[in-house]
Coordinates of C-alpha atoms in Angstrom, one line a residue:
Chain A
X1 CA 83.4 107.3 69.3
X2 CA 85.9 104.6 69.3
X3 CA 89.3 105.0 68.1
X4 CA 89.7 102.2 65.5
X5 CA 92.6 100.1 66.4
X6 CA 94.6 97.5 64.5
X7 CA 95.5 96.1 67.9
X8 CA 92.2 94.2 68.2
X9 CA 93.4 91.7 65.6
X10 CA 96.8 91.4 67.4
X11 CA 95.0 90.9 70.7
X12 CA 93.1 88.0 69.3
X13 CA 96.3 86.5 67.9
X14 CA 97.9 86.7 71.4
X15 CA 94.8 85.2 73.0
X16 CA 94.6 82.4 70.5
X17 CA 98.2 81.4 71.2
X18 CA 97.9 81.7 75.0
X19 CA 97.6 78.2 76.6
X20 CA 96.6 79.6 80.0
X21 CA 93.7 81.4 78.4
X22 CA 92.3 78.3 76.7
X23 CA 92.7 76.1 79.8
X24 CA 91.1 78.8 81.9
X25 CA 88.3 79.3 79.4
X26 CA 87.7 75.6 79.2
X27 CA 87.4 75.1 82.9
X28 CA 85.2 78.2 83.4
X29 CA 82.8 77.2 80.5
X30 CA 82.5 73.7 82.0
X31 CA 81.3 75.2 85.3
X32 CA 79.0 77.7 83.6
X33 CA 77.5 74.8 81.6
X34 CA 77.0 72.9 84.9
X35 CA 75.5 75.9 86.5
X36 CA 72.9 76.3 83.7
X37 CA 72.0 72.7 83.0
X38 CA 73.0 71.1 86.4
X39 CA 69.8 69.1 87.0
X40 CA 69.9 67.6 83.5
X41 CA 73.5 66.3 84.0
X42 CA 73.4 65.3 87.6
X43 CA 72.9 61.5 88.0
X44 CA 70.7 62.0 91.1
X45 CA 68.3 64.6 92.5
X46 CA 70.7 67.1 94.2
X47 CA 68.0 68.0 96.7
X48 CA 67.7 64.4 97.8
X49 CA 64.7 62.1 98.2
X50 CA 63.2 60.8 101.5
X51 CA 64.8 57.3 101.1
X52 CA 68.3 58.8 100.8
X53 CA 68.6 58.8 104.6
X54 CA 69.1 55.1 104.4
X55 CA 72.6 55.5 102.8
X56 CA 74.0 58.4 104.7
X57 CA 77.7 59.1 104.4
X58 CA 78.4 56.2 102.0
X59 CA 81.9 56.2 100.7
X60 CA 82.5 56.6 96.9
X61 CA 81.1 53.7 94.9
X62 CA 80.1 52.7 91.4
X63 CA 76.6 54.2 92.0
X64 CA 77.8 57.3 93.9
X65 CA 81.2 58.3 92.4
X66 CA 81.7 61.0 95.0
X67 CA 79.9 59.2 97.9
X68 CA 76.9 60.6 99.8
X69 CA 76.6 63.4 102.3
X70 CA 75.1 63.5 105.9
X71 CA 71.5 63.3 104.5
X72 CA 72.4 60.6 102.0
X73 CA 72.3 63.0 99.0
X74 CA 74.6 62.3 96.1
X75 CA 77.8 64.4 96.5
X76 CA 78.6 64.5 92.7
X77 CA 75.1 65.8 91.9
X78 CA 75.4 68.5 94.5
X79 CA 78.9 69.5 93.3
X80 CA 77.6 69.9 89.7
X81 CA 74.5 71.9 90.7
X82 CA 76.5 73.8 93.3
X83 CA 78.3 75.8 90.6
X84 CA 75.1 77.8 90.2
X85 CA 75.0 79.4 93.6
X86 CA 78.7 80.3 93.5
X87 CA 78.6 81.8 90.0
X88 CA 75.3 83.7 90.2
X89 CA 76.0 85.4 93.4
X90 CA 79.6 86.3 92.4
X91 CA 78.5 87.4 88.9
X92 CA 75.7 89.6 90.3
X93 CA 78.0 91.2 92.9
X94 CA 80.8 91.8 90.3
X95 CA 78.3 93.3 87.8
X96 CA 76.9 95.6 90.4
X97 CA 80.4 96.7 91.4
X98 CA 81.5 97.2 87.8
X99 CA 78.5 99.3 86.8
X100 CA 78.7 101.5 89.9
X101 CA 82.5 101.6 89.8
X102 CA 82.7 102.5 86.2
X103 CA 80.2 105.4 86.6
X104 CA 82.0 106.7 89.7
X105 CA 85.4 106.3 88.0
X106 CA 84.1 108.2 84.9
X107 CA 82.8 111.1 87.1
X108 CA 85.8 111.3 89.3
X109 CA 88.3 111.0 86.4
X110 CA 86.5 113.5 84.3
X111 CA 85.9 116.2 86.9
X112 CA 88.9 115.4 89.1
X113 CA 89.9 117.8 92.0
X114 CA 88.4 117.6 95.4
X115 CA 86.0 114.7 94.6
X116 CA 89.2 112.8 93.7
X117 CA 90.8 113.4 97.1
X118 CA 87.7 112.6 99.1
X119 CA 87.1 109.3 97.3
X120 CA 90.8 108.4 97.7
X121 CA 90.7 108.8 101.5
X122 CA 87.4 106.8 101.9
X123 CA 88.9 104.1 99.7
X124 CA 92.0 103.9 102.0
X125 CA 89.8 103.6 105.1
X126 CA 87.7 100.9 103.5
X127 CA 90.8 99.0 102.4
X128 CA 92.2 98.8 106.0
X129 CA 89.4 96.3 106.8
X130 CA 89.6 93.0 105.0
X131 CA 86.7 92.3 102.7
X132 CA 85.5 89.2 104.5
X133 CA 85.3 91.2 107.8
X134 CA 83.5 94.1 106.2
X135 CA 81.0 91.7 104.7
X136 CA 80.7 89.8 108.0
X137 CA 79.8 93.1 109.9
X138 CA 77.3 94.2 107.3
X139 CA 75.6 90.8 107.2
X140 CA 75.5 90.6 111.0
X141 CA 73.9 94.1 111.0
X142 CA 71.5 93.5 108.2
X143 CA 70.8 89.8 108.9
X144 CA 72.4 87.2 106.6
X145 CA 70.8 86.8 103.2
X146 CA 72.0 86.2 99.6
X147 CA 70.9 89.6 98.3
X148 CA 72.9 91.2 101.2
X149 CA 76.1 89.3 100.0
X150 CA 75.6 90.7 96.5
X151 CA 75.1 94.3 97.7
X152 CA 78.0 94.3 100.2
X153 CA 80.6 92.8 97.8
X154 CA 79.3 95.1 95.0
X155 CA 79.6 98.1 97.2
X156 CA 83.1 97.2 98.3
X157 CA 84.2 96.6 94.7
X158 CA 82.7 100.0 93.6
X159 CA 85.6 102.2 94.8
X160 CA 88.2 99.6 93.8
X161 CA 87.0 99.5 90.2
X162 CA 86.4 103.3 90.2
X163 CA 90.1 103.8 91.0
X164 CA 91.2 101.8 88.0
X165 CA 88.6 103.4 85.6
X166 CA 89.6 106.8 86.9
X167 CA 93.2 106.3 86.0
X168 CA 92.2 105.2 82.5
X169 CA 89.8 108.2 82.1
X170 CA 92.6 110.6 83.2
X171 CA 94.7 109.3 80.3
X172 CA 91.8 109.9 77.8
X173 CA 90.6 113.2 79.1
X174 CA 93.1 115.5 77.3
X175 CA 93.0 113.7 74.0
X176 CA 91.7 115.6 71.0
X177 CA 88.4 113.7 70.5
X178 CA 87.3 114.8 74.0
X179 CA 88.2 118.4 73.3
X180 CA 86.4 118.2 70.0
X181 CA 83.3 116.9 71.8
X182 CA 83.6 119.7 74.3
X183 CA 83.9 122.3 71.4
X184 CA 80.7 120.7 69.9
X185 CA 79.1 121.6 73.3
X186 CA 78.3 118.1 74.2
X187 CA 77.2 117.7 77.8
X188 CA 79.5 116.1 80.3
X189 CA 77.3 113.0 80.7
X190 CA 77.3 112.5 76.9
X191 CA 81.1 112.9 76.7
X192 CA 81.6 110.4 79.6
X193 CA 79.3 107.7 78.3
X194 CA 79.4 108.1 74.5
X195 CA 82.9 109.4 73.9
X196 CA 85.2 108.2 76.8
X197 CA 83.5 104.9 77.9
X198 CA 84.0 103.0 74.6
X199 CA 87.7 103.8 74.8
X200 CA 88.2 102.4 78.4
X201 CA 86.3 99.2 77.9
X202 CA 89.5 97.2 77.8
X203 CA 90.4 98.3 81.3
X204 CA 86.9 97.5 82.5
X205 CA 87.0 94.0 80.9
X206 CA 90.2 93.1 82.7
X207 CA 89.0 94.6 85.9
X208 CA 85.7 92.7 85.7
X209 CA 87.4 89.3 85.2
X210 CA 89.9 89.9 88.0
X211 CA 87.2 91.0 90.4
X212 CA 85.0 88.1 89.5
X213 CA 87.7 85.8 90.8
X214 CA 87.8 87.7 94.1
X215 CA 84.0 87.7 94.3
X216 CA 83.9 83.9 94.0
X217 CA 86.6 83.7 96.7
X218 CA 84.7 85.9 99.0
X219 CA 81.2 84.5 98.4
X220 CA 82.5 81.0 99.1
X221 CA 84.4 82.1 102.2
X222 CA 81.2 83.7 103.4
X223 CA 79.0 80.7 102.7
X224 CA 81.7 78.5 104.5
X225 CA 81.4 80.9 107.5
X226 CA 77.6 80.6 107.4
X227 CA 76.7 84.0 106.0
X228 CA 74.3 84.4 103.2
X229 CA 73.2 81.1 101.7
X230 CA 69.9 79.3 102.6
X231 CA 70.8 75.9 104.2
X232 CA 69.1 73.6 101.6
X233 CA 70.7 75.2 98.5
X234 CA 73.5 73.0 97.0
X235 CA 76.5 75.2 97.7
X236 CA 80.2 74.3 97.9
X237 CA 81.2 76.5 100.8
X238 CA 78.2 75.4 102.8
X239 CA 78.8 71.7 102.0
X240 CA 82.3 72.0 103.4
X241 CA 81.1 73.9 106.5
X242 CA 78.4 71.2 107.2
X243 CA 80.8 68.2 106.8
X244 CA 84.3 69.1 107.9
X245 CA 83.4 68.0 111.4
X246 CA 83.2 64.4 110.0
X247 CA 86.9 64.5 108.9
X248 CA 88.0 63.1 112.3
X249 CA 85.9 59.9 111.4
X250 CA 87.9 59.6 108.1
X251 CA 84.8 60.8 106.1
X252 CA 86.5 63.0 103.6
X253 CA 84.4 62.8 100.4
X254 CA 81.6 65.2 101.2
X255 CA 84.4 67.8 101.9
X256 CA 87.2 67.1 99.4
X257 CA 85.1 67.1 96.2
X258 CA 83.4 70.5 96.8
X259 CA 86.9 71.9 97.8
X260 CA 88.4 70.6 94.5
X261 CA 85.4 72.1 92.6
X262 CA 86.1 75.5 94.2
X263 CA 89.8 75.3 93.5
X264 CA 89.3 74.4 89.8
X265 CA 86.7 77.2 89.3
X266 CA 88.8 80.0 90.9
X267 CA 92.0 78.8 89.1
X268 CA 90.1 78.6 85.8
X269 CA 88.8 82.1 86.1
X270 CA 92.2 83.3 87.2
X271 CA 93.9 81.8 84.1
X272 CA 91.2 83.3 81.9
X273 CA 91.7 86.8 83.3
X274 CA 95.5 86.5 83.3
X275 CA 95.3 85.6 79.6
X276 CA 93.0 88.5 78.8
X277 CA 95.2 90.9 80.8
X278 CA 98.3 89.8 78.9
X279 CA 96.5 90.2 75.5
X280 CA 95.6 93.8 76.4
X281 CA 99.1 94.6 77.7
X282 CA 101.0 93.3 74.6
Chain B
X1 CA 112.3 113.8 105.5
X2 CA 110.5 115.0 108.7
X3 CA 108.0 116.7 106.5
X4 CA 107.3 113.5 104.6
X5 CA 106.9 111.6 107.8
X6 CA 104.5 114.2 109.3
X7 CA 102.5 114.3 106.1
X8 CA 102.3 110.5 106.1
X9 CA 101.2 110.4 109.8
X10 CA 98.6 113.1 109.1
X11 CA 97.1 111.0 106.3
X12 CA 97.1 107.9 108.5
X13 CA 95.2 109.8 111.2
X14 CA 92.5 111.1 108.6
X15 CA 92.1 107.5 107.4
X16 CA 91.8 106.2 110.9
X17 CA 89.1 108.8 111.6
X18 CA 87.1 107.8 108.5
X19 CA 87.6 104.1 109.5
X20 CA 86.2 104.7 112.9
X21 CA 83.1 106.3 111.3
X22 CA 82.7 103.4 109.0
X23 CA 83.0 100.9 111.9
X24 CA 80.5 102.9 113.9
X25 CA 78.0 103.0 111.0
X26 CA 78.4 99.2 110.6
X27 CA 78.0 98.3 114.2
X28 CA 75.7 101.0 115.6
X29 CA 73.7 102.5 112.8
X30 CA 73.1 99.5 110.4
X31 CA 71.7 97.1 113.0
X32 CA 68.9 99.6 113.7
X33 CA 67.7 98.5 117.1
X34 CA 70.9 97.0 118.7
X35 CA 69.1 95.6 121.7
X36 CA 66.6 93.8 119.4
X37 CA 69.4 92.4 117.2
X38 CA 71.2 91.1 120.3
X39 CA 68.3 89.6 122.1
X40 CA 66.4 88.3 119.1
X41 CA 62.7 88.5 118.0
X42 CA 61.3 86.8 121.1
X43 CA 62.6 89.1 123.8
X44 CA 60.2 91.4 125.6
X45 CA 60.2 95.1 124.7
X46 CA 61.2 95.9 128.3
X47 CA 64.3 93.7 128.1
X48 CA 65.3 95.3 124.8
X49 CA 64.9 98.8 126.2
X50 CA 66.8 97.9 129.3
X51 CA 69.7 96.5 127.2
X52 CA 69.7 99.5 125.0
X53 CA 69.9 101.8 128.0
X54 CA 72.7 99.7 129.5
X55 CA 74.7 99.8 126.2
X56 CA 73.8 103.5 125.7
X57 CA 72.4 102.8 122.3
X58 CA 69.2 104.8 123.1
X59 CA 71.2 108.1 122.9
X60 CA 71.8 110.4 119.9
X61 CA 74.2 108.9 117.4
X62 CA 76.7 111.8 117.6
X63 CA 76.8 111.5 121.4
X64 CA 77.3 107.7 121.1
X65 CA 80.1 108.1 118.6
X66 CA 82.0 110.8 120.6
X67 CA 81.7 108.7 123.7
X68 CA 82.9 105.5 122.0
X69 CA 85.8 107.0 120.2
X70 CA 86.8 109.1 123.2
X71 CA 87.0 106.0 125.4
X72 CA 88.7 104.0 122.6
X73 CA 91.5 106.6 122.4
X74 CA 92.1 106.1 126.1
X75 CA 92.2 102.3 125.7
X76 CA 88.7 101.5 126.8
X77 CA 86.6 99.7 124.2
X78 CA 83.7 98.9 126.5
X79 CA 82.5 95.4 127.6
X80 CA 81.7 92.4 125.4
X81 CA 78.0 91.5 125.6
X82 CA 78.4 87.8 125.2
X83 CA 81.4 87.3 127.5
X84 CA 80.7 90.2 130.0
X85 CA 84.4 91.0 130.0
X86 CA 86.4 94.1 128.8
X87 CA 86.8 94.0 125.0
X88 CA 90.5 94.9 125.3
X89 CA 91.2 91.9 127.5
X90 CA 89.6 89.5 125.0
X91 CA 91.4 91.2 122.1
X92 CA 94.7 91.1 123.8
X93 CA 94.7 87.3 124.2
X94 CA 93.3 86.7 120.7
X95 CA 95.9 89.1 119.1
X96 CA 98.7 87.2 120.8
X97 CA 97.5 83.9 119.4
X98 CA 97.1 85.3 115.9
X99 CA 100.5 86.9 116.0
X100 CA 102.0 83.5 116.6
X101 CA 100.2 82.1 113.5
X102 CA 101.1 85.2 111.4
X103 CA 104.8 85.0 112.4
X104 CA 105.0 81.3 111.5
X105 CA 103.4 82.1 108.1
X106 CA 105.7 85.0 107.4
X107 CA 108.8 83.1 108.4
X108 CA 107.9 80.5 105.8
X109 CA 106.5 82.7 103.0
X110 CA 108.9 85.6 102.9
X111 CA 112.1 83.7 102.1
X112 CA 110.2 81.3 99.9
X113 CA 108.5 84.1 97.9
X114 CA 111.7 86.2 97.6
X115 CA 113.7 83.1 96.4
X116 CA 110.9 82.2 94.0
X117 CA 110.8 85.7 92.6
X118 CA 114.5 85.9 92.1
X119 CA 114.6 82.5 90.4
X120 CA 111.7 83.4 88.1
X121 CA 113.4 86.7 87.2
X122 CA 116.8 85.0 86.4
X123 CA 115.0 82.4 84.2
X124 CA 112.7 85.0 82.6
X125 CA 110.4 83.5 80.0
X126 CA 111.5 80.0 80.6
X127 CA 109.5 77.2 82.0
X128 CA 110.6 77.8 85.7
X129 CA 109.4 81.4 85.3
X130 CA 106.0 80.4 84.0
X131 CA 105.6 77.7 86.7
X132 CA 106.4 80.1 89.5
X133 CA 104.3 83.1 88.2
X134 CA 101.2 81.1 86.9
X135 CA 101.4 78.6 89.8
X136 CA 101.8 81.4 92.3
X137 CA 98.9 83.4 90.9
X138 CA 96.7 80.4 90.9
X139 CA 97.5 79.5 94.5
X140 CA 96.7 83.1 95.4
X141 CA 93.1 82.8 94.3
X142 CA 92.3 79.6 96.0
X143 CA 90.4 80.4 99.2
X144 CA 92.2 79.5 102.4
X145 CA 89.5 77.1 103.7
X146 CA 89.8 75.1 100.5
X147 CA 93.6 74.6 100.6
X148 CA 93.2 74.2 104.4
X149 CA 90.7 71.4 104.0
X150 CA 92.8 69.6 101.4
X151 CA 95.8 69.9 103.7
X152 CA 93.9 68.5 106.7
X153 CA 92.6 65.6 104.6
X154 CA 96.1 64.7 103.3
X155 CA 98.4 65.5 106.3
X156 CA 96.1 65.1 109.3
X157 CA 93.5 62.4 108.2
X158 CA 95.4 60.3 105.8
X159 CA 99.1 60.6 106.8
X160 CA 98.6 61.7 110.4
X161 CA 101.7 63.8 110.3
X162 CA 100.2 67.0 111.8
X163 CA 97.3 67.6 114.2
X164 CA 94.0 68.8 112.5
X165 CA 93.6 71.7 115.0
X166 CA 95.8 74.6 115.6
X167 CA 95.3 74.9 119.4
X168 CA 98.1 73.1 121.3
X169 CA 97.1 71.8 124.8
X170 CA 97.7 74.5 127.4
X171 CA 101.2 74.7 128.7
X172 CA 102.8 73.0 125.7
X173 CA 106.3 73.8 124.8
X174 CA 107.6 75.7 121.8
X175 CA 108.0 72.6 119.5
X176 CA 104.5 71.3 120.2
X177 CA 103.0 74.7 119.5
X178 CA 105.0 75.0 116.3
X179 CA 103.9 71.6 115.3
X180 CA 100.2 72.6 115.6
X181 CA 100.7 75.9 113.7
X182 CA 102.5 74.6 110.6
X183 CA 99.4 73.2 108.9
X184 CA 97.2 76.3 109.5
X185 CA 100.1 78.5 108.3
X186 CA 100.3 76.9 104.9
X187 CA 97.0 78.2 103.4
X188 CA 98.2 81.7 104.3
X189 CA 101.6 80.9 102.8
X190 CA 100.0 79.7 99.5
X191 CA 97.9 82.9 99.2
X192 CA 100.9 85.3 99.9
X193 CA 103.5 83.4 98.0
X194 CA 102.3 84.6 94.6
X195 CA 102.2 88.3 95.5
X196 CA 105.6 88.3 97.1
X197 CA 107.2 86.3 94.3
X198 CA 105.6 88.6 91.6
X199 CA 106.8 91.8 93.2
X200 CA 110.3 90.4 93.8
X201 CA 110.4 89.2 90.2
X202 CA 109.5 92.6 88.8
X203 CA 112.1 94.3 91.1
X204 CA 114.9 91.9 90.0
X205 CA 114.0 92.3 86.3
X206 CA 114.0 96.1 86.6
X207 CA 117.4 96.0 88.4
X208 CA 118.8 93.5 85.8
X209 CA 117.9 95.8 83.0
X210 CA 119.4 98.9 84.7
X211 CA 122.5 100.9 83.7
X212 CA 124.4 100.1 86.9
X213 CA 124.1 96.4 86.4
X214 CA 125.4 96.8 82.8
X215 CA 128.3 98.9 84.1
X216 CA 129.1 96.2 86.7
X217 CA 128.9 93.5 84.0
X218 CA 131.2 95.5 81.7
X219 CA 133.6 96.0 84.6
X220 CA 133.9 92.3 84.6
X221 CA 132.4 91.5 88.0
X222 CA 131.3 87.9 88.4
X223 CA 127.5 87.4 87.9
X224 CA 126.9 86.1 91.5
X225 CA 128.5 89.2 92.9
X226 CA 126.5 91.5 90.7
X227 CA 123.3 89.8 91.7
X228 CA 124.1 89.9 95.4
X229 CA 125.5 93.4 95.6
X230 CA 123.6 95.3 92.9
X231 CA 120.5 93.5 92.0
X232 CA 119.1 92.3 95.3
X233 CA 119.8 95.4 97.3
X234 CA 117.6 97.4 94.8
X235 CA 115.0 94.7 94.1
X236 CA 114.1 93.9 97.7
X237 CA 112.9 97.4 98.4
X238 CA 109.5 97.1 96.8
X239 CA 109.1 93.7 98.5
X240 CA 109.1 95.3 101.9
X241 CA 106.1 97.5 100.9
X242 CA 104.2 94.5 99.5
X243 CA 104.8 92.3 102.6
X244 CA 103.5 95.1 104.8
X245 CA 100.5 95.7 102.6
X246 CA 99.5 92.1 103.0
X247 CA 99.0 92.4 106.7
X248 CA 95.4 93.6 106.1
X249 CA 94.7 90.7 103.9
X250 CA 96.3 88.3 106.4
X251 CA 93.8 89.2 109.1
X252 CA 90.9 88.5 106.7
X253 CA 92.5 85.2 105.9
X254 CA 92.9 84.5 109.6
X255 CA 89.1 84.5 110.1
X256 CA 88.6 81.6 107.8
X257 CA 91.8 79.7 108.8
X258 CA 91.1 80.1 112.6
X259 CA 87.5 78.9 112.2
X260 CA 88.6 75.9 110.2
X261 CA 91.5 74.9 112.5
X262 CA 89.5 75.9 115.7
X263 CA 92.1 78.4 116.9
X264 CA 91.3 81.2 119.4
X265 CA 92.8 84.2 117.5
X266 CA 91.5 87.6 116.4
X267 CA 89.8 86.1 113.3
X268 CA 87.9 83.5 115.3
X269 CA 87.0 86.2 117.9
X270 CA 85.5 88.5 115.2
X271 CA 83.6 85.6 113.7
X272 CA 82.2 84.6 117.1
X273 CA 81.3 88.2 117.8
X274 CA 79.5 88.5 114.5
X275 CA 77.6 85.3 115.1
X276 CA 76.5 86.4 118.6
X277 CA 75.7 89.9 117.4
X278 CA 78.2 91.1 120.0
X279 CA 78.5 94.7 118.6
X280 CA 80.9 96.2 121.2
X281 CA 83.4 93.4 120.6
X282 CA 82.9 93.5 116.9
X283 CA 83.4 97.3 116.8
X284 CA 86.5 97.2 119.0
X285 CA 88.0 94.3 117.2
X286 CA 87.6 95.8 113.7
X287 CA 88.9 99.2 114.9
X288 CA 92.0 97.5 116.3
X289 CA 92.5 95.5 113.1
X290 CA 92.2 98.6 111.0
X291 CA 94.5 100.6 113.2
X292 CA 97.1 97.8 113.2
X293 CA 96.9 97.8 109.4
X294 CA 97.4 101.6 109.2
X295 CA 100.3 101.5 111.6
X296 CA 102.0 98.7 109.6
X297 CA 101.5 100.6 106.4
X298 CA 102.9 103.8 108.0
X299 CA 106.0 101.9 109.3
X300 CA 106.5 100.3 105.9
X301 CA 106.3 103.6 104.0
X302 CA 108.7 105.2 106.4
X303 CA 111.3 102.4 106.3
X304 CA 110.9 102.3 102.5
X305 CA 111.6 106.0 102.2
X306 CA 114.6 105.7 104.6
X307 CA 116.1 103.1 102.3
X308 CA 115.1 104.7 99.1
X309 CA 116.0 108.4 98.8
X310 CA 114.0 108.9 95.6
X311 CA 110.7 108.5 97.4
X312 CA 111.8 111.0 100.1
X313 CA 112.3 113.8 97.5
X314 CA 109.0 112.9 95.8
X315 CA 107.2 113.2 99.2
X316 CA 108.0 116.9 99.5
X317 CA 105.7 117.9 96.6

């Protein structure tokens, strides 16, 4: 059961007035729109055509606003469609981590004790290696592939999200509605999923948006480093990796525009999650 | 106090042990056939077996782990496959280079972050505060290679003020080396600034709202004296802990920055090791990185508790 709260109305009021939330939501929605309808909006074929090779590395012009890349493909089209690979991989990884982390956090928070201690230690050990390096090792060992990126980031997020959910569950565990359910002889699984879970969704929502930002950060860093994305897929990190060698020849457009796209997306999601977090705190 | 320190060291040792198992799993167990992963799909089975025998990866896992960790404790991390040199030798040089880059970043970001945090706290709720907190948080989430690329385009390609690589020619003096390291340091500064400023801001606000500051104000002490003597001394404590906890992050950031700026540091070394499937180098490097992180956290916790008696008492429970 959910404890009915007047605060939901107030939360909306805070969100509606928050400028950062609206700016963040606007930028994020724009990229989500591009990710879904990319090919329809892009002025050229993002995968390129055979005759593209004739105008390799053309500087920005009226036809190609963002110039062309090393294979003569339109940079603007690839930036638009590139939103897809960043968003899908990061979303899948965050969703995986949130589902596993929520379940683990519910179990650990509800039962407590020794399980709690063990998870805490393993988490500490995990956290002493930076996420990029953990992912790099795992992808070296398993061979680089997109599914691997999703699984590795999801697995690393699991204990992090579990930690937050656990704290929230601890606060709920001793409330009357849980005792009531226990007196009704509800099973622990039922209490966790049906009674406690609806009351910790706010924590999970905030955690999800914050982690999504980190996931995009990591996915793009990995694709820049050459782990996880197939070379022909339009991807911002990959585009930068393939073209930053040209910078010495003053060819900046195939690199700068994907970089600005990344910056705007991560900042947008960050403003969005900051707005949501503030609404829940107030 | 001794008890707190001993307990803290014990926890660090347990964590290090778990870490070594994780690293071992990642570099010995996950690759399956290590010899095959190193030599690739076209090597003959004989060559793969020979390499596995030389590396000792044909033995039982427990034996391999005990052997590896036993040698590691004595300072021997084995030989790199790709460079045929001791892992410790390669790590030593790379760590020295990374330390230079890290020091330059910290020297820039710590004063800047602390100042930003103090300023934001003193102007709480005003435009300056929003600019510093929202701006800092936004800078924190931009990946280092993105800010790095934009900096290279503006300051190395267009303006030509700084070199686009971090590596100074061998034998260069201090100034030349510093000149090469400023641009690569800035992406790390941008990521860390938001964290440090936020924690400092929270600390200063807590101190400003405290009873002792009210007492000092009612005594009629000038505001600058109060801020210097009462507020900062208390507010900077949590900052120490945060700065130390960012060391781990910093090394992750170094991978990307060092690859982008072509700098032979620990991040670049780990990246190369991963690309060449050089598992002994990768395992040794990650173990050292994790150990360095644990030691810094330990020192930070101890110095924090030395400065703040409240934590010491709490640690006895």
